[in-house]
Amino acid sequence: MTLEEILAQFKDGQLDIDAAATAVRASLTQDLGHTVIDHDRERRTGAQEVIFGEGKTATQISDIVAAMLEHGSNVLVTRLDQDKHVALTNLPTGASYHAQSRTLVCMQTPKPKPATPIAVVTAGTSDIGVAEEAALTAEFFGNEVERIYDVGVAGLHRLLGRLEDLRRARVLVVVAGMEGALPSVVGGLVDKPVIAVPTSIGYGAAFDGVAALLGMLTSCASGVSVVNIDNGFGAGFLANSINRL
Amino acid sequence: MTLEEILAQFKDGQLDIDAAATAVRASLTQDLGHTVIDHDRERRTGAQEVIFGEGKTATQISDIVAAMLEHGSNVLVTRLDQDKHVALTNLPTGASYHAQSRTLVCMQTPKPKPATPIAVVTAGTSDIGVAEEAALTAEFFGNEVERIYDVGVAGLHRLLGRLEDLRRARVLVVVAGMEGALPSVVGGLVDKPVIAVPTSIGYGAAFDGVAALLGMLTSCASGVSVVNIDNGFGAGFLANSINRL
Amino acid sequence: MTLEEILAQFKDGQLDIDAAATAVRASLTQDLGHTVIDHDRERRTGAQEVIFGEGKTATQISDIVAAMLEHGSNVLVTRLDQDKHVALTNLPTGASYHAQSRTLVCMQTPKPKPATPIAVVTAGTSDIGVAEEAALTAEFFGNEVERIYDVGVAGLHRLLGRLEDLRRARVLVVVAGMEGALPSVVGGLVDKPVIAVPTSIGYGAAFDGVAALLGMLTSCASGVSVVNIDNGFGAGFLANSINRL
Amino acid sequence: MTLEEILAQFKDGQLDIDAAATAVRASLTQDLGHTVIDHDRERRTGAQEVIFGEGKTATQISDIVAAMLEHGSNVLVTRLDQDKHVALTNLPTGASYHAQSRTLVCMQTPKPKPATPIAVVTAGTSDIGVAEEAALTAEFFGNEVERIYDVGVAGLHRLLGRLEDLRRARVLVVVAGMEGALPSVVGGLVDKPVIAVPTSIGYGAAFDGVAALLGMLTSCASGVSVVNIDNGFGAGFLANSINRL
Amino acid sequence: MTLEEILAQFKDGQLDIDAAATAVRASLTQDLGHTVIDHDRERRTGAQEVIFGEGKTATQISDIVAAMLEHGSNVLVTRLDQDKHVALTNLPTGASYHAQSRTLVCMQTPKPKPATPIAVVTAGTSDIGVAEEAALTAEFFGNEVERIYDVGVAGLHRLLGRLEDLRRARVLVVVAGMEGALPSVVGGLVDKPVIAVPTSIGYGAAFDGVAALLGMLTSCASGVSVVNIDNGFGAGFLANSINRL
Amino acid sequence: MTLEEILAQFKDGQLDIDAAATAVRASLTQDLGHTVIDHDRERRTGAQEVIFGEGKTATQISDIVAAMLEHGSNVLVTRLDQDKHVALTNLPTGASYHAQSRTLVCMQTPKPKPATPIAVVTAGTSDIGVAEEAALTAEFFGNEVERIYDVGVAGLHRLLGRLEDLRRARVLVVVAGMEGALPSVVGGLVDKPVIAVPTSIGYGAAFDGVAALLGMLTSCASGVSVVNIDNGFGAGFLANSINRL
Amino acid sequence: MTLEEILAQFKDGQLDIDAAATAVRASLTQDLGHTVIDHDRERRTGAQEVIFGEGKTATQISDIVAAMLEHGSNVLVTRLDQDKHVALTNLPTGASYHAQSRTLVCMQTPKPKPATPIAVVTAGTSDIGVAEEAALTAEFFGNEVERIYDVGVAGLHRLLGRLEDLRRARVLVVVAGMEGALPSVVGGLVDKPVIAVPTSIGYGAAFDGVAALLGMLTSCASGVSVVNIDNGFGAGFLANSINRL
Amino acid sequence: MTLEEILAQFKDGQLDIDAAATAVRASLTQDLGHTVIDHDRERRTGAQEVIFGEGKTATQISDIVAAMLEHGSNVLVTRLDQDKHVALTNLPTGASYHAQSRTLVCMQTPKPKPATPIAVVTAGTSDIGVAEEAALTAEFFGNEVERIYDVGVAGLHRLLGRLEDLRRARVLVVVAGMEGALPSVVGGLVDKPVIAVPTSIGYGAAFDGVAALLGMLTSCASGVSVVNIDNGFGAGFLANSINRL
């Protein structure tokens, strides 16, 4: 039951005050013992609860997925390792798993699609895993995504050859490891918000993404903001949030 | 002359090809020896060149300000220390200097104002300098700004008391030092993009803003992205860029 | 023999001076070659010796457990990996092993229980392993523990819904990874000591718990102190120490 | 007016509903523009608002002090530099300033004193500034403080000579810079909670207190928790909070 | 006397063996007590001794300059603060001091000039001090230098407009602070060695040049190597060494 | 087809304008979906595209190798793990794999060889893997390489015994882990450019190559520049680039 | 042949000048291709070459061991993993392998023993692996070693109970992980040199031995110096070097 | 009175038991309120108390100096800034202040001198301040010191020219900033203990001595141990302690 239905039943006398209070609480958050699902999040913050798979057991994830499907929600699980995915036996047909980005999507209700695309751009081939997490997240929330991959700054002509695609997007997610210079260059070429995602691609002084993170934070281009290393989900989520304004 | 005027004169034969080429180049970038002003930036990236005052001499700043005023641009100088401000003798009447945020503004042409406000929020009193840099930048680009100051998480009722103001904004800039927890809490309360600005306020393990920076990057709330420590300008710039979408 | 018994026997002449000296030494510390057990610790510091399982071989742990059981002590082993636990063949019936928190408990003598509970609170589901180490430690020393799990700051209503439970505790252990903001918020809501435990949950700029650690150290709330990353034992120990005052 | 007085007047009809609402709000928080004073903090968290002097202008501090005195509160200002102290012209007679610890105290209403003392211990002479911040804070909240200074571990007999004083305290604040080993040793000698305060005393690999901080966090003694580098205030506050249990 | 002259005199009997040995030693190194001048370095490593001014007293620098001038060498002093420069009263006419890069040059014997130029490129105006140290060093060793300043990646057209100049150089010194992306982009445009110099320009997460340093070390462009932060001298020295091959 | 052939065919009418445009684009870059191969790189930057094997799947590498062989290029794959190498079934006869340095080479067209050798020097036995990556890269681009291994500074006579070999090289690659002192000593003995490569060899405070990296960046010898930790490829590439000047 | 024998044979004419030169070189260093053995090290630095097993293949180690045994040297291999040890098939009878410290010893010629013992002290049980590396190294070079294990500062009486043993040693190696406080306390109790060895024992803010390292470097006790994290070999080597003075 | 005198007087009845106890305590430690002087340290640890001047006020230092002179001790004050030195008005004639190393020495009783010298070696001119702190400390404790300055590894012949002096010393203190390579090279040339002192000389990636510190800790030479950055005193103290064995 939604909150509105509960309140109506309470007014009609179908529910007494104790039953109504219990129902209201359950409609907002659901306590699974290990996890408190926030069913009210979409109303409050504009986007529903998403399951972060890392650090949870397959059993815990399975419980949460079941509860959310039961509640009628769409389900997005990020950072879901292959072996945990295999252990999830309660998935509906239609659930799709994307191995490289470790992302699971079960759509029950499609979302209305904004008219403008989101661009997801990578510096290299190895950044695609993180980029796909961003792209799939943005698509989960109903957006059209333009993928522009392997256009790093060491071969500028590759990037300049896609300038038109870059400029058509309403918001850009730019994913890069190593020195992370791509968002600075893209930021100087477009007039739209750029969400920079450092990746842990690289070795040595790349320090698992720290070099790229620092480079993006200190970018000489304006209009660039940064999310955590490898946080494709966060970038896709924010891109949706901006695209829907 | 604008690019359009030059091309018209060239077509009319008022300019020969060499003079036209020189004029075109000058209308796009202007080389002062120490600095190459990018007069074309607004057309290309949606916002004009802004002067970063730190690390430049007063003489260099003075040259750039003069060239931009001459070119008809509005002027925003950030991180302009009091003593350099005093040394700028060529400022027009109407120029205003904000000491706490070290910001100088000279408006020649007002910008059209978006209908929706930007909220600038701080955790503490000491964060106001950075917050004002963000607020003045957003105002420079024509936005209405709602200031919500000193509402840090150690006294939640202060924040919850301003919930309506928070939710009215189309985009929020949230400024905090020390542990930088405020954007996480705000991000859980609104459905709009949150731009988090860590400040260098704090001591010891605050490490000049690193604690706040890390906290914001790893925020458990979605829809939050981060700019550099103390980068009020970057946050205000990006907030404008989002607000104009 | 306890120290008192030895001294009595020495006075009675049952022990000569050399035997008494040897017995006194043995009653205080016991040297196993690799390990010197501190049997006197409880009298001196208020709590008995506990076995830190990490970095010790199963054989060494087995030796220490045997010596402590022999001496009549209760036994708590922390950070005991599953495979080492399996290798411990000398455990008494009644010994219980908690896999998620890698904790082993063998109670021979129950401890008197303080009247007031200790609250153990987590931000997320993934923090439960560390939280259980704290809770089991506090229970080992005889305390009642109230578990309040998955109430992180991105959904404040979950936390505020447990406010009464939070306020009933005499001391609170608050466990959080990622940005570690929860102790700041809890510290602003209660008038009791808060022991903050950063966890290594998170990725990228979480830096294996450093982001949470710094956030907790620089908390804007007062009355908060911090233990090492993932140190559930230390927090539970200290909570007991405070609860018994 | 306290909240109780306002409600009484409202019930008596002395205040209408609007005036009462305004008065209630003002009795809880007071907005000075730059700062929102949390007059309700003592009721909620057991201790009143304290002013953190660093990063605030003398004018801001002066405003806050005036508002708190007006409200009948005692006033404690920490990290108040000498020159800002001199600039505060609105202090009542009886206000006392402690230069080495940069602490200002104005008592209007003495607090009831717990029966048990708090010990404040330092490793060296140079740690006394931070230790005094802790001691003065504890005294501000009404505690008796036993000072045990310059008893660092390189000369154990100095420490062992004060063992009785250490053991008499109900809670101990142990302040040390450089390698910060003192809390580990003290923690092994007493059965009470130890609050460790790393200081920025030292040079080279002391890294402004980081060596001491890490040493204290990884202490091999149990019952030790840690506050921020140089955070004498936090330690004194927490010691009071524990001592009043 | 040069080594050759000494040996000739020894063969002729003008010097006995002890005098010759002493003279040989003095012709190679000269011990001033505080400093051992390496007069043989040019023969051995291809470039003469240069004076690093930082951390030396004006008196020490004065001694070394005098000894080198006496020995017939050219003199280059780097990182020579204005006040130390003023204190050097023994400079020959013709000595020139460049304040922004803190560099002093006294030429006694001009060096033969290679046919090809060295390019010195900066991302911003604030990087010019370091760039000039590189340029003056390269010129000191006899090279022609092409200066290309303020062509950072946020406005690519500025850089692309100087492509011909970039490609004419035989070796390029690229100087950048903040995210340090410029060498990556330049490295992708030319087929010559690029020496990247990170500068300490920037704030916050620039960490005094660390962000730029890491970015340059992890550059996705090949043919790029890196020198220390702000080490304009090292870059100019190496550029000369490569240009003379 | 090369660009020249395409243009000739277009002029001859063998290709219409659309076919020509498509062919031109394909001759410059080739988009494999996951990767955009830069066939024009050699003309533009003096050296052809090389495949960085780490972070790419065997399938992706196989695709790129096939496309490059098809295009007539030589192929160099670095950081190619043994198991990925085994998975590459499309390698031509003559392809050679070097396991210790994880390098694969397929030569279709030998490169002209410069007259002067490149020296590759290591401090220890464990640095040879990285050194071989540098040596094989330099040989791939056609250079003669002199290997001088295990001549670290703790036994200077080993190094001094190879002085002649060191001085014969036109450019030196010096590879060292632990404290990374070797490039400083070599830099003081030769008059040629030294490319220093820190390795991740060592433990504890070696911090996976950071100690060596910092040591090389702050070398007291001039003429030394540095590449990323373990970046043998980058050093070999740059050495070729310098050797061909 | 030793150097002396070669020279004698050369003088006697048994060797011509070329054969002698070759023999001299071989007697000093021996080049195995991957490794240059320094047979002259003992004469020059007082102690012979030792084999660092980490980062070398079993084959390389086997080669070096064979060459050293052939040359008549004793053999010490440190950081030799169990599986590499098993792969060494050319070990003489009498070779002994110590698994916990990963140390292999083959004595061919015993060393004369100094009259005074070296103490090796540990804070905890988990530090014994590193301590044994130190102890076995010291014994390899002929010293008597007194082991004093598990006497960390959280139970001072354990340490004070061994005071006599501590004071009898001529030099002390003190091994500790976590906060590394033990050398400070020991340094204050004895009048002999203390060599502190930080270990990587601990978790969280222990940062793999960094906390202990910093604590030891900033020790408030004098007469303490430090070696690398887990460097038991270095400590044992230095202790021998001091003990033989 | 010394302890022996007190005990004699007590036996003779000149002191009663209370007076004797008080006198015994005073002869061992003396409490100045801010500082507890450890008069017994020399007997216990072989060297007397030394005053660390940094972080103490001139008044505190003055008190301690007076008490130590009164007690008949020699006085050594390290890290005593020029202005504090000027403020010390109670110095005896014969006190000598060394400005560059900020060291004050007042000898009342000369110490017996060991037969063997200590060598103090620096890499550069700028390291002399720290080196002199070491040298003066060693001399304060009665040793002969051989100074060998400015012999860094970039000019090996300077170092090799002093080989005889290096080998004559019984223990060597080697002081270096920047990459700190000198102790590795010296350690390979001598058979005596080497105490390495990193200095904060350098810039950029020298990180105030961290590069040198890490380089020394990971030295490939054996027999090298390390003290804190700029800790000349610690090195001189330890050198004395070793030299007196």
Short mmCIF file of C-alpha atoms in Angstrom, two decimals, chain F residues 100 122 124-128 149-151 154-158 162 178 201-207, chain G residues 28-29 31 33-38 41 44 49 52 54-56 60 79 210 213 228-231:
data_model
loop_
_atom_site.label_atom_id
_atom_site.label_comp_id
_atom_site.label_asym_id
_atom_site.label_seq_id
_atom_site.Cartn_x
_atom_site.Cartn_y
_atom_site.Cartn_z
CA GLN F 100 59.91 -11.69 -17.16
CA THR F 122 70.05 -1.78 -13.16
CA GLY F 124 69.90 -5.08 -8.70
CA THR F 125 68.87 -8.44 -10.04
CA SER F 126 65.21 -7.86 -9.19
CA ASP F 127 65.06 -4.75 -11.39
CA ILE F 128 65.75 -6.75 -14.56
CA TYR F 149 72.90 -5.12 -14.74
CA ASP F 150 73.30 -5.42 -10.94
CA VAL F 151 75.72 -2.54 -10.40
CA ALA F 154 76.41 -0.39 -2.25
CA GLY F 155 79.34 -1.87 -4.23
CA LEU F 156 80.68 1.07 -6.21
CA HIS F 157 83.52 -0.90 -7.81
CA ARG F 158 80.95 -2.91 -9.80
CA ARG F 162 81.67 -0.57 -16.30
CA MET F 178 64.61 0.59 -2.91
CA ILE F 201 61.25 -3.56 -5.79
CA GLY F 202 61.71 -3.33 -2.02
CA TYR F 203 59.49 -3.52 1.04
CA GLY F 204 58.34 -1.45 4.00
CA ALA F 205 59.32 2.17 3.53
CA ALA F 206 60.06 1.51 -0.14
CA PHE F 207 56.27 1.90 -0.49
CA LEU G 28 86.63 -9.74 -6.32
CA THR G 29 83.35 -9.89 -8.18
CA ASP G 31 79.24 -11.94 -12.83
CA GLY G 33 74.66 -12.54 -15.87
CA HIS G 34 71.72 -11.67 -13.64
CA THR G 35 73.82 -10.99 -10.55
CA VAL G 36 77.27 -9.66 -9.75
CA ILE G 37 78.53 -11.33 -6.57
CA ASP G 38 80.74 -9.10 -4.45
CA ARG G 41 82.67 -7.20 0.45
CA ARG G 44 85.90 -3.90 2.47
CA GLU G 49 77.57 -10.65 0.87
CA PHE G 52 68.09 -11.12 -0.37
CA GLU G 54 62.60 -11.62 -2.37
CA GLY G 55 62.20 -10.68 -6.03
CA LYS G 56 64.71 -13.26 -7.20
CA GLN G 60 68.75 -17.16 -9.61
CA ARG G 79 63.08 -13.46 2.83
CA VAL G 210 54.11 3.17 9.26
CA LEU G 213 58.09 3.53 12.06
CA ASN G 228 63.20 -0.26 7.64
CA ILE G 229 59.85 -1.87 8.47
CA ASP G 230 60.30 -5.64 9.02
CA ASN G 231 64.03 -5.33 8.37
#
